[in-house]
Coordinates of C-alpha atoms and ligand atoms in Angstrom, one line a residue:
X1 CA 112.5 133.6 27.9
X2 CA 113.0 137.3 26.1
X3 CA 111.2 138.8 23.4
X4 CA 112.7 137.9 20.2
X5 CA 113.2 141.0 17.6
X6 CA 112.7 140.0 14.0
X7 CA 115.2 141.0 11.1
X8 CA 113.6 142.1 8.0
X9 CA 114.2 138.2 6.2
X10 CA 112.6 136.9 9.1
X11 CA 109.5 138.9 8.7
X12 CA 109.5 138.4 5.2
X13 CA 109.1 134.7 5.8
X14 CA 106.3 135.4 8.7
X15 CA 104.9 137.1 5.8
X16 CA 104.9 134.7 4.0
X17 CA 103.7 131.9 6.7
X18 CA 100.8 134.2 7.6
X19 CA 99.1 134.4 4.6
X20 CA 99.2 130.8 4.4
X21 CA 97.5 130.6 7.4
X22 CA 95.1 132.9 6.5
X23 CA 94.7 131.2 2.8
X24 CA 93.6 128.2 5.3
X25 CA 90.5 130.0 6.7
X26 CA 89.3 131.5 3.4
X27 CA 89.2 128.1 1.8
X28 CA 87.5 126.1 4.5
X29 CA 85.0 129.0 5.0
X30 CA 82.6 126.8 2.2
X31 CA 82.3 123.8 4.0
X32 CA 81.1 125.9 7.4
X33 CA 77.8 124.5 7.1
X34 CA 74.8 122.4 9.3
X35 CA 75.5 119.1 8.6
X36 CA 79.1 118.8 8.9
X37 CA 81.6 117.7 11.4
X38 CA 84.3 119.7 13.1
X39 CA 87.0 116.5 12.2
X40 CA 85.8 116.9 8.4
X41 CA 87.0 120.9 8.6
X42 CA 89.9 119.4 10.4
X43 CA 90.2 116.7 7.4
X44 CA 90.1 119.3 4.6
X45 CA 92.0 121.4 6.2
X46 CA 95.0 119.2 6.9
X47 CA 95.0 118.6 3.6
X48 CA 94.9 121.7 2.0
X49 CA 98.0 122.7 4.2
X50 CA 100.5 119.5 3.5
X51 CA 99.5 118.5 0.1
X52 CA 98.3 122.3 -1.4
X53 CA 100.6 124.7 0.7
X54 CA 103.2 122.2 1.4
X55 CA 103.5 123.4 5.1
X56 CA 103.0 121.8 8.6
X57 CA 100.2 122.1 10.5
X58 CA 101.4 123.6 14.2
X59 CA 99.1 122.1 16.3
X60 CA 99.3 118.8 15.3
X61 CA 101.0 116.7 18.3
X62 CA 101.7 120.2 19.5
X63 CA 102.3 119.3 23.2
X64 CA 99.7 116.1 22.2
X65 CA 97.3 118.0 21.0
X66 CA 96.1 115.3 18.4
X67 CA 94.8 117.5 15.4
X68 CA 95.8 120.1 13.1
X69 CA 93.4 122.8 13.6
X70 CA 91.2 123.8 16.8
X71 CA 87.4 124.2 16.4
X72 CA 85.6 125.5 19.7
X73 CA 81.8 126.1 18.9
X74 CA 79.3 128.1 21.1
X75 CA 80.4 128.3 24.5
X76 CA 84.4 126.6 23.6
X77 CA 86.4 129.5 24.7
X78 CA 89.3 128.1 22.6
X79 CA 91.5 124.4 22.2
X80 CA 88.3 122.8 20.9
X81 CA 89.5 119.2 19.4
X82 CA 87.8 118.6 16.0
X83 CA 85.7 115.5 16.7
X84 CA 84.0 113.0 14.4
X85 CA 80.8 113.3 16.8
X86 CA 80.3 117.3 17.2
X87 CA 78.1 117.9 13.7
X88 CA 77.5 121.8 13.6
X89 CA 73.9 123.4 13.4
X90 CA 72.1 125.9 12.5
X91 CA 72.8 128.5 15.0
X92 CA 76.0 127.5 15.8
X93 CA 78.9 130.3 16.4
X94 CA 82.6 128.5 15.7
X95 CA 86.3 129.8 15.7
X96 CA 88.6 128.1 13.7
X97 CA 91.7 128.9 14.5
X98 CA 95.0 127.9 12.0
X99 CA 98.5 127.7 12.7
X100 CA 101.0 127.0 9.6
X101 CA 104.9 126.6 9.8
X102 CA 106.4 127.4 6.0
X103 CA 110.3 127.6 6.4
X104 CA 110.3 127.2 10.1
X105 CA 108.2 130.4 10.8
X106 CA 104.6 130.5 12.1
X107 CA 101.2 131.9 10.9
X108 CA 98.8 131.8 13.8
X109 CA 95.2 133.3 13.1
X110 CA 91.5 132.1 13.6
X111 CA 88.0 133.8 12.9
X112 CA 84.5 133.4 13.6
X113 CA 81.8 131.8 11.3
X114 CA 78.5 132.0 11.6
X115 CA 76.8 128.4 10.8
X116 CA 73.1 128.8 9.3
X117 CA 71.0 131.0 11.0
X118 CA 72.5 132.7 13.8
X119 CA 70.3 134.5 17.0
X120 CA 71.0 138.2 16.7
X121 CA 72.4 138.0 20.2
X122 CA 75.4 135.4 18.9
X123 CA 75.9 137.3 15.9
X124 CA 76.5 140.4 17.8
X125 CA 79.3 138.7 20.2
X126 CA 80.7 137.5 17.3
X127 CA 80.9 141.5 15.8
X128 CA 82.0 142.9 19.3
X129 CA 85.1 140.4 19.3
X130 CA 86.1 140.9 16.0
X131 CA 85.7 145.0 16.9
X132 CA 88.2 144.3 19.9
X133 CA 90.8 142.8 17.9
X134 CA 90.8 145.5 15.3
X135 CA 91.0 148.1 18.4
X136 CA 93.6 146.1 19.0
X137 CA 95.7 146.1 16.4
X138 CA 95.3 149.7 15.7
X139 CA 97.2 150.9 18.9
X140 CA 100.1 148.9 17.6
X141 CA 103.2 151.1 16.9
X142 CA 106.9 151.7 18.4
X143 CA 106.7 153.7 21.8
X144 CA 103.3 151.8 22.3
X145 CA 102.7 149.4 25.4
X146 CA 101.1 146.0 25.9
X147 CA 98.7 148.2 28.4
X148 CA 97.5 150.1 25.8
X149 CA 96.4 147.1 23.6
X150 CA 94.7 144.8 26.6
X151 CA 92.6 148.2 27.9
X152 CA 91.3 149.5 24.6
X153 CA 90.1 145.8 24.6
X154 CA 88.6 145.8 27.7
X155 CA 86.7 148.5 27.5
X156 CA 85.0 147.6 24.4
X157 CA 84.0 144.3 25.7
X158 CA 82.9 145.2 28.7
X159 CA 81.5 148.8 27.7
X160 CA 79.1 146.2 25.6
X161 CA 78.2 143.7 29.0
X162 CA 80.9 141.0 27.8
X163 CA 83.6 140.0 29.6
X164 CA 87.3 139.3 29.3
X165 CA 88.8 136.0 29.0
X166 CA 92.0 136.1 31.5
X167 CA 93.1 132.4 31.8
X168 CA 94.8 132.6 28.1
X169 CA 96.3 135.2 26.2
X170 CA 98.0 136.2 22.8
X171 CA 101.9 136.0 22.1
X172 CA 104.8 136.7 20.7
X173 CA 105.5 134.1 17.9
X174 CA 108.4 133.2 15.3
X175 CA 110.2 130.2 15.2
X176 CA 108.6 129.5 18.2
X177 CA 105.1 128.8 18.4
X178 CA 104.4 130.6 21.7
X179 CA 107.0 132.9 22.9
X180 CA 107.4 136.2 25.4
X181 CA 105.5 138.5 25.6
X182 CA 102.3 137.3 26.5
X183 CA 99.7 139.8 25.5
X184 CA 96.8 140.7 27.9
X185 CA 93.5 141.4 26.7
X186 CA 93.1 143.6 29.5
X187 CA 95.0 146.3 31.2
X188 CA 96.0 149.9 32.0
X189 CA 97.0 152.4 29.5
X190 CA 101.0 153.1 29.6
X191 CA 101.7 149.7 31.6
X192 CA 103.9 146.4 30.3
X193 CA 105.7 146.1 27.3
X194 CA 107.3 149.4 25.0
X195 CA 106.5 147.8 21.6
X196 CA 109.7 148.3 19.4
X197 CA 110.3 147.7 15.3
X198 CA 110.5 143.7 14.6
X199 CA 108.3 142.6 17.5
X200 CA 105.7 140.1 15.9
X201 CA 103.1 138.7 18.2
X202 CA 99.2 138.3 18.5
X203 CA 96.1 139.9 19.6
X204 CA 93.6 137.0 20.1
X205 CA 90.9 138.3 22.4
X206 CA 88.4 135.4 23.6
X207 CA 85.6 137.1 24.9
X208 CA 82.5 136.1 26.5
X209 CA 78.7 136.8 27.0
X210 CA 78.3 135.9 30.2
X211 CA 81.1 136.3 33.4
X212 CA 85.3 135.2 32.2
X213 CA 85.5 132.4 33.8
X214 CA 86.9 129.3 32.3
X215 CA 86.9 125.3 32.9
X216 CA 89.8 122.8 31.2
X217 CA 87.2 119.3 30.2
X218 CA 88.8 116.2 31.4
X219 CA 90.0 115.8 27.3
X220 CA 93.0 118.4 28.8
X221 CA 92.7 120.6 25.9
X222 CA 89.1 121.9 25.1
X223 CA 88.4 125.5 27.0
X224 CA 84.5 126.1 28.0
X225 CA 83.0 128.8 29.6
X226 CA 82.0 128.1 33.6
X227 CA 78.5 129.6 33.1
X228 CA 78.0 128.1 29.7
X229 CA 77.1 130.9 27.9
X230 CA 78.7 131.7 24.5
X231 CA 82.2 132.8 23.6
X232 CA 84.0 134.2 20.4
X233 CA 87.7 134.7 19.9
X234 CA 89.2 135.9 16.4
X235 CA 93.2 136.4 15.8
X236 CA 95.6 137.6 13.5
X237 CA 99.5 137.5 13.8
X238 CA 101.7 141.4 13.6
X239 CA 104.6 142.9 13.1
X240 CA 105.5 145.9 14.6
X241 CA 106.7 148.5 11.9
X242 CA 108.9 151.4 12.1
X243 CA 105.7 153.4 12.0
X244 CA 102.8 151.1 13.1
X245 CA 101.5 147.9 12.4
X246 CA 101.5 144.9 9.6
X247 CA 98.9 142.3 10.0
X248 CA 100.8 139.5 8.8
X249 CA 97.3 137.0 8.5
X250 CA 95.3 139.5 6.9
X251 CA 92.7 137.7 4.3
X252 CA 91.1 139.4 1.0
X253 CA 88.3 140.5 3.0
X254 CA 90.4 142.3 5.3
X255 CA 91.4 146.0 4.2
X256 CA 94.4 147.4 7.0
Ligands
MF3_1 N1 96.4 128.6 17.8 C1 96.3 128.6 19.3 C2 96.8 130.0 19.6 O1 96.3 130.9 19.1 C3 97.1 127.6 20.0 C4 96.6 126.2 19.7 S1 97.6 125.1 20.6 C5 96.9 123.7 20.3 O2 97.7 130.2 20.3 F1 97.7 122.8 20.7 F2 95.8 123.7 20.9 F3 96.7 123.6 19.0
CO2 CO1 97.8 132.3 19.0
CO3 CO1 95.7 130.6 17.1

């Protein structure tokens, strides 16, 4: 497969699709309390997407995965299946991640939330991540290269004791859910890709408190760390533009 360049009408409908998605995470963010399940999130959400947005919900029989949003909590790297039986807590760090297809295009994006009261070492993962992905995105711009993105990355995670997650990635994204290139969260300056105008794609660092390693459970979808110690992830979907960067899931609390 090859990098797909997008025309101007199909970024205006990626546009269009990634506020959607992001539209998703500012209206669950209410019901992100203790008390609640992660298949109620998945619940509300699903419906807020088919019957509010009128869109489809991407992950839903997505390669069998059987629900329309992932939730991984505390140390879920990512793929976390919302379950009737996982109730959050006080304490609790979770990414909810939302993928939306309006007019055949997708909006892929997923944040952190903070559930009660959350230890100040949690709360500052949660920060760091979210700091990587913005490092991220800034680097984004023609005559830029995937290296550039996956380094400045790295070395905010680990210049702050976290490591990198290497077993997934980001990526490009269109029609197709998941489509070259695959986007490193780690790297060397000047290496892979040469970004052009019309690439769309996302940063989605997972990163974690202890060392990077990852285990697939048995359910063949949910992502936990080895050591079990704590993981955060947040993601937004981009376009590149003729002079930088569009964040195509950007919510109102978001300035770019
Ligand atoms: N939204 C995830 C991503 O960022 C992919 C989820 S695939 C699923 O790429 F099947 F688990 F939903
Ligand atoms: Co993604
Ligand atoms: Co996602």
């Amino acid at each position: 497969m090859s990098v797909t360049i997008k025309t101007p009408d199909e970024i205006a409908k990626m546009r269009i699709a990634g506020r959607k998605a992001a539209e998703v995470l500012e209206y669950i963010e209410p019901y992100i309390v203790p008390g609640v399940s992660t298949a109620e999130l998945d619940h509300l959400c699903h419906k807020y997407i088919t019957d509010v947005q009128k869109a489809t919900p991407a992950p839903l029989n997505y390669k069998g995965f059987p629900k329309s949003i992932c939730t991984s909590v505390n140390h879920v790297v990512c793929h976390g299946i919302p379950s009737e039986k996982k109730i959050l807590k006080s304490g609790d760090i979770i990414n909810v991640d939302v993928t939306v297809i309006v007019d055949e295009y997708h909006g892929d994006t997923s944040k952190m939330f903070l559930v009660g009261k959350v230890a100040p070492h949690a709360e500052r993962l949660v920060k760091v991540t979210q700091e990587c992905l913005y490092k991220g995105i800034e680097l984004v711009k023609p005559g830029a290269h995937l290296g550039d993105i996956g380094h400045v990355i790295q070395q905010h995670a680990e210049g702050n004791y976290y490591s990198v997650v290497r077993d997934y990635c980001g990526h490009g994204i269109g029609k197709i859910f998941h489509e070259d290139p695959q986007v490193l969260h780690y790297g060397t300056p000047g290496t892979g890709m040469e970004l052009v105008e019309g690439m769309t794609f996302t940063i989605e660092p997972m990163i974690n408190a202890g060392k990077s390693g990852t285990k697939l459970k048995s359910d063949g979808w949910t992502v936990e760390t080895r050591d079990g110690r704590l993981s955060a992830q947040w993601e937004h979907t981009l376009a590149v533009t003729a002079t930088g960067v569009e964040v195509l899931t950007a919510r109102n609390e978001e300035r770019f």
